[in-house]
mmCIF file of C-alpha atoms in Angstrom:
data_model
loop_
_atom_site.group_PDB
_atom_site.id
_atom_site.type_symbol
_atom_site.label_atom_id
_atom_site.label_comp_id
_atom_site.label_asym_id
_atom_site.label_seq_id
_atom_site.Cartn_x
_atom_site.Cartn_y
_atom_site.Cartn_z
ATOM 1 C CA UNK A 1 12.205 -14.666 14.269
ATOM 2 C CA UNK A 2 14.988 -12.161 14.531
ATOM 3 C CA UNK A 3 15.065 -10.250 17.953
ATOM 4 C CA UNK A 4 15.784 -6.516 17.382
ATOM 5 C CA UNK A 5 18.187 -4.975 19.590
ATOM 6 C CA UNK A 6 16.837 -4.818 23.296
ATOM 7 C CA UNK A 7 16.002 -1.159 25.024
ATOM 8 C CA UNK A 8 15.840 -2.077 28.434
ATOM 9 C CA UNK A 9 13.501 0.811 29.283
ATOM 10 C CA UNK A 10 10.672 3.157 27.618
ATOM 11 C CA UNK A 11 12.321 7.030 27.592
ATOM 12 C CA UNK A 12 9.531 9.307 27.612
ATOM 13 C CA UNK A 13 9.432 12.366 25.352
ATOM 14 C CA UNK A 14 9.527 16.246 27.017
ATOM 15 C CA UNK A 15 6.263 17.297 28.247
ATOM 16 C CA UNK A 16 3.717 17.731 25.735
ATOM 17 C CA UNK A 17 5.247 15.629 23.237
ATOM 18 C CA UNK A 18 3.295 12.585 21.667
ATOM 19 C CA UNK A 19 5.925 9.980 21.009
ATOM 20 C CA UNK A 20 7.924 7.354 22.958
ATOM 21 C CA UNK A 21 10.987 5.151 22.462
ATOM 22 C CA UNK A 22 9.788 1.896 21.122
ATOM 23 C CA UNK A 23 11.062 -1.281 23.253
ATOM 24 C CA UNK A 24 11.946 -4.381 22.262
ATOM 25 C CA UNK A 25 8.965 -6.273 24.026
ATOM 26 C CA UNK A 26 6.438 -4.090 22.299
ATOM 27 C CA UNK A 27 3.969 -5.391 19.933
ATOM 28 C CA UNK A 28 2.103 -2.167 18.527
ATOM 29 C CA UNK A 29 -1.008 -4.325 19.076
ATOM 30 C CA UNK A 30 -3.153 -0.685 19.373
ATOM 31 C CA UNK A 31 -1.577 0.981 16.356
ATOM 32 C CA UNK A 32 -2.371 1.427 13.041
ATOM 33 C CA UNK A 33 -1.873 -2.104 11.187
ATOM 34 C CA UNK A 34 0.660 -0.642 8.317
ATOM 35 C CA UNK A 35 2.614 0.645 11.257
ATOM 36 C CA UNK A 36 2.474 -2.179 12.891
ATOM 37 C CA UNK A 37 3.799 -4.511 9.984
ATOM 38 C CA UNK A 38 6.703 -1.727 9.440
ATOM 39 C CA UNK A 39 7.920 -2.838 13.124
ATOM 40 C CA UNK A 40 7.464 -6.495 11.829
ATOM 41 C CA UNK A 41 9.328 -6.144 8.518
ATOM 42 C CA UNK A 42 12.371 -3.933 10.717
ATOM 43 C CA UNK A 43 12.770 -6.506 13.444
ATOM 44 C CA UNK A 44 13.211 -9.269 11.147
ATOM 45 C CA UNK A 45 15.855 -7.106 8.967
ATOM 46 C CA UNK A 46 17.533 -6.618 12.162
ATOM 47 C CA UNK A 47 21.269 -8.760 12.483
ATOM 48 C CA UNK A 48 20.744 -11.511 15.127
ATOM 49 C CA UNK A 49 23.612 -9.671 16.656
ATOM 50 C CA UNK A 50 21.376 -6.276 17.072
ATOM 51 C CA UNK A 51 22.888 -4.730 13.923
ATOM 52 C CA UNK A 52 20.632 -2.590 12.363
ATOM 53 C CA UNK A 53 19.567 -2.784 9.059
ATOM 54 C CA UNK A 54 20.723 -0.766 5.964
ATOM 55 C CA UNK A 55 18.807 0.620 3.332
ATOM 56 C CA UNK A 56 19.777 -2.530 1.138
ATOM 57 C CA UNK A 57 18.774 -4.950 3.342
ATOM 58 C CA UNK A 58 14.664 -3.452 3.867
ATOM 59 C CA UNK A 59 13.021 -5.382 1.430
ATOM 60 C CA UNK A 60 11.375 -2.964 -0.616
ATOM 61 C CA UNK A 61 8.831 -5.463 -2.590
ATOM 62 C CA UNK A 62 8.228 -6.951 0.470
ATOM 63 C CA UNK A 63 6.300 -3.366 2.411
ATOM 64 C CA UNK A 64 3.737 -4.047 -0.687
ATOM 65 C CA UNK A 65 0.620 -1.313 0.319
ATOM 66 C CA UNK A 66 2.869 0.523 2.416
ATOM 67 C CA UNK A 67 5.000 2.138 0.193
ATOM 68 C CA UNK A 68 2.204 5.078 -0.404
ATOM 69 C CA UNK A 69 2.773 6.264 3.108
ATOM 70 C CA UNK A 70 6.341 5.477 3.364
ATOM 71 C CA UNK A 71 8.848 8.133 3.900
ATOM 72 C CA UNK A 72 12.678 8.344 4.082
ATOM 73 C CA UNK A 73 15.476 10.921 5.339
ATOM 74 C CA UNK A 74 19.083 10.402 4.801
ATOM 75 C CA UNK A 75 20.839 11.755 8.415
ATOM 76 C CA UNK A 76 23.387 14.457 8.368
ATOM 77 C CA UNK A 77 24.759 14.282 11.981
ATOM 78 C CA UNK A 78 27.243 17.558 11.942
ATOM 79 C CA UNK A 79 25.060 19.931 12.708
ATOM 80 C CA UNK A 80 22.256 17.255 13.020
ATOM 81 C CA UNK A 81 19.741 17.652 9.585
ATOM 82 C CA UNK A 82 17.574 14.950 7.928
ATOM 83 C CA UNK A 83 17.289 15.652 3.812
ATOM 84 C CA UNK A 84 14.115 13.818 2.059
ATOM 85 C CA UNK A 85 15.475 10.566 0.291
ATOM 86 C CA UNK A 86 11.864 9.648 -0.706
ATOM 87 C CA UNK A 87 8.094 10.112 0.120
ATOM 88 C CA UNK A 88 5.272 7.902 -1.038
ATOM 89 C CA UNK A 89 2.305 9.665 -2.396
ATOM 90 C CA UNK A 90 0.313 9.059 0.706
ATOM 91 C CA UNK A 91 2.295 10.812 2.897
ATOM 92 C CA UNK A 92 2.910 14.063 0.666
ATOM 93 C CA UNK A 93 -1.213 14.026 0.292
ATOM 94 C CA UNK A 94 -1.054 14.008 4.441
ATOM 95 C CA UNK A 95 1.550 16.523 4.864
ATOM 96 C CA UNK A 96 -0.273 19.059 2.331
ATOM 97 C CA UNK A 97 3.161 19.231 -0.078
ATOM 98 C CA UNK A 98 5.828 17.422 -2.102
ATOM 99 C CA UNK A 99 8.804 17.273 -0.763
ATOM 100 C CA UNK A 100 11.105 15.833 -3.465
ATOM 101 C CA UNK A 101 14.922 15.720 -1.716
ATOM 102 C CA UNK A 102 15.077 18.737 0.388
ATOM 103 C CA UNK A 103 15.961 19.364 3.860
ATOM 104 C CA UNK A 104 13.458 18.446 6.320
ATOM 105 C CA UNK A 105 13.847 21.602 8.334
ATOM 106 C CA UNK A 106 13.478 23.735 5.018
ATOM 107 C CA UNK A 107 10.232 22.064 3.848
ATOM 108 C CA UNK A 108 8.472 21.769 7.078
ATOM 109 C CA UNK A 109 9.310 24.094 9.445
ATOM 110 C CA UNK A 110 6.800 23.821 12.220
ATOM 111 C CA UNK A 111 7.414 20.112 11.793
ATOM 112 C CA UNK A 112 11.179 20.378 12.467
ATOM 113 C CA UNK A 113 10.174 22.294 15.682
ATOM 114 C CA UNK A 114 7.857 19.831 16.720
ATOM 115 C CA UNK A 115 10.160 16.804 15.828
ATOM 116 C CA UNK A 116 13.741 17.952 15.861
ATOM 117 C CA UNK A 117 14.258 16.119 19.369
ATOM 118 C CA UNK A 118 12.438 12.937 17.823
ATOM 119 C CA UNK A 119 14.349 13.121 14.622
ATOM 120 C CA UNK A 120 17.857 12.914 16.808
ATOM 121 C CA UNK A 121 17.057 10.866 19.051
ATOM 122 C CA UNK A 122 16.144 8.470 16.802
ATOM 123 C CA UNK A 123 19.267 8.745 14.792
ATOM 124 C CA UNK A 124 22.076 9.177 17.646
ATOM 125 C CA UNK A 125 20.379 6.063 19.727
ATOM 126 C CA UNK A 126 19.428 3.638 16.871
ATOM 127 C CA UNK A 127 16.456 3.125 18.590
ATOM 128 C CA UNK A 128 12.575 3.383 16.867
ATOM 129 C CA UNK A 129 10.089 5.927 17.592
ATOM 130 C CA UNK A 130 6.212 5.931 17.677
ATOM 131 C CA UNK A 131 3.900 8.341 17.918
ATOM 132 C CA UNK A 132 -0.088 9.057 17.402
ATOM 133 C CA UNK A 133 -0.833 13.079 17.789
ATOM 134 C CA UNK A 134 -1.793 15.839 15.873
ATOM 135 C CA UNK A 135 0.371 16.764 12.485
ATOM 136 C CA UNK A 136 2.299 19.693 12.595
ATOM 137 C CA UNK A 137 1.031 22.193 9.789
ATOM 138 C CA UNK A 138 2.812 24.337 7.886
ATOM 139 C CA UNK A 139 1.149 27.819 7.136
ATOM 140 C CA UNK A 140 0.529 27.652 3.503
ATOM 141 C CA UNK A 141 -0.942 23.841 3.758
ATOM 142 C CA UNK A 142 -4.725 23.624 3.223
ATOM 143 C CA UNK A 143 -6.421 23.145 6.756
ATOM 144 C CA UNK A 144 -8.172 20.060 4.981
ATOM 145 C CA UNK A 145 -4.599 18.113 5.511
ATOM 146 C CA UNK A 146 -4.937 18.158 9.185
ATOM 147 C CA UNK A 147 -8.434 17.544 9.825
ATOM 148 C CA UNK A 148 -7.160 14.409 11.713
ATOM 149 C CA UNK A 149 -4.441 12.986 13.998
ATOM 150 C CA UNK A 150 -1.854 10.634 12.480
ATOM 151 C CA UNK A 151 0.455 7.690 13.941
ATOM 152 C CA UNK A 152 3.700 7.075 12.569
ATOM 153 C CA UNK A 153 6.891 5.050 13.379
ATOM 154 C CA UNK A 154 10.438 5.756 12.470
ATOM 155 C CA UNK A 155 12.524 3.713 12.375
ATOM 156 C CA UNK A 156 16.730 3.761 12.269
ATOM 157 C CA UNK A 157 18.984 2.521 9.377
ATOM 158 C CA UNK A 158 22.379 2.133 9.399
ATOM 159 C CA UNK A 159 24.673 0.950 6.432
ATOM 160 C CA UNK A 160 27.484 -0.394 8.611
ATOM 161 C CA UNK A 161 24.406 -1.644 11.310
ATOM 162 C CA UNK A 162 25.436 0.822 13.551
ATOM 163 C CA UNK A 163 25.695 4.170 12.857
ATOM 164 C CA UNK A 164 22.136 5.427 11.938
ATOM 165 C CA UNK A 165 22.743 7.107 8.610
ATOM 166 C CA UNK A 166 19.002 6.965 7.331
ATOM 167 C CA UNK A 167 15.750 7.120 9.457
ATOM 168 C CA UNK A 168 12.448 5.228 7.456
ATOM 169 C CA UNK A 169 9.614 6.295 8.410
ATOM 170 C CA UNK A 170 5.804 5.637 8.206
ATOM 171 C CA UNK A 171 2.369 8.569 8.587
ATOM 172 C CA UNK A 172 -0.894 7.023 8.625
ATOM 173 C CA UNK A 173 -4.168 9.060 9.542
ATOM 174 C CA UNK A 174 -5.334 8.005 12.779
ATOM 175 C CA UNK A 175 -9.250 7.701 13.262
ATOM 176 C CA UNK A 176 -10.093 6.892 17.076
ATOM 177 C CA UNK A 177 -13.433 5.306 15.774
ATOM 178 C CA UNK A 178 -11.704 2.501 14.540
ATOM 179 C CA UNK A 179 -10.214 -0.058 16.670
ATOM 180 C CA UNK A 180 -6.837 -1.155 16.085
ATOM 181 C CA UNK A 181 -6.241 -3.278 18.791
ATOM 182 C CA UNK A 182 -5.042 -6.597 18.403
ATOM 183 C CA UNK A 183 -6.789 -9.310 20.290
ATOM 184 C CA UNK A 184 -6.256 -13.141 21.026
ATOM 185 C CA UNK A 185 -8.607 -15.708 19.795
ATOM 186 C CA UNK A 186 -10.710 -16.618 22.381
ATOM 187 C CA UNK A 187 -10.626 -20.272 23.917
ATOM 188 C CA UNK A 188 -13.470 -22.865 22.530
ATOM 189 C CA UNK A 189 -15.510 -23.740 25.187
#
């Protein structure tokens, strides 16, 4: 398998912030399975050289029954803004709207505060992001949207497999009452 580019240390996020830097030695084995597979499917697009990946290169028939809660943003770096590409209809059913191909910061307000530092870092590093936390609400989204906490992963694309011009991204709903953790088989006695 294809070893994504190494982070030789975890950065943690400011102070009441839910995500971290994902490192290269990190399985996901307690997240969500779809985000889990995401990480799979990036790190083998990843250049055996630590390019990143473009948008070409994701294999888009190959993410199968995660394209629902997929989510793209094309990456404006000058002032930094992230502009919808494309949302899967899971995701704009967890986020309370559509958001056809507007500006992040536009649509979701609340979210932009919440995630602006996230969003950047992310782009200016090239490095993936995971969190599990509660969703940022906008005021006019039903209170039904964010009866729960979601996980997601983003993850950094770059057409030249360097500089990040599009982040990919993935929201599941995160239920603590079901286990998500990864374990080895156990030996046969």
């Amino acid at each position: 398998m294809i070893q994504p580019p190494s982070y030789s240390a975890i950065f943690p996020a400011a102070s009441g912030e839910h995500w971290h830097i994902v490192r290269a030695a990190e399985s996901g084995e307690d997240w969500h399975p779809q985000a889990r597979q995401l990480l799979f499917h990036w790190m083998r697009a990843c250049g055996s050289d630590g390019q990143l990946p473009g948008r070409t290169t994701i294999d888009h028939p190959g993410l199968g029954d995660l394209l629902p809660s997929l989510w793209m943003l094309d990456v404006e770096r000058t002032p930094w803004r992230f502009r919808y590409r494309m949302a899967g209809a899971g995701f704009t059913a967890t986020i309370g709207r559509e958001v056809g191909t507007g500006w992040y910061d536009e649509l979701r307000p609340l979210a932009w505060i919440a995630n602006r530092r996230r969003l950047i870092t992310t782009a200016r590093n090239g490095l993936p992001t995971w969190s599990r936390g509660p969703l940022p609400l906008e005021a006019d989204v039903p209170a039904s949207c964010g009866e729960c906490d979601v996980e997601n992963l983003i993850l950094p694309l770059a057409c030249d497999g360097v500089t990040v011009d599009a982040l990919l991204g993935i929201t599941v709903p995160y239920k603590p009452d079901q286990a998500w953790r990864t374990t080895a088989p156990q030996a046969a006695q």
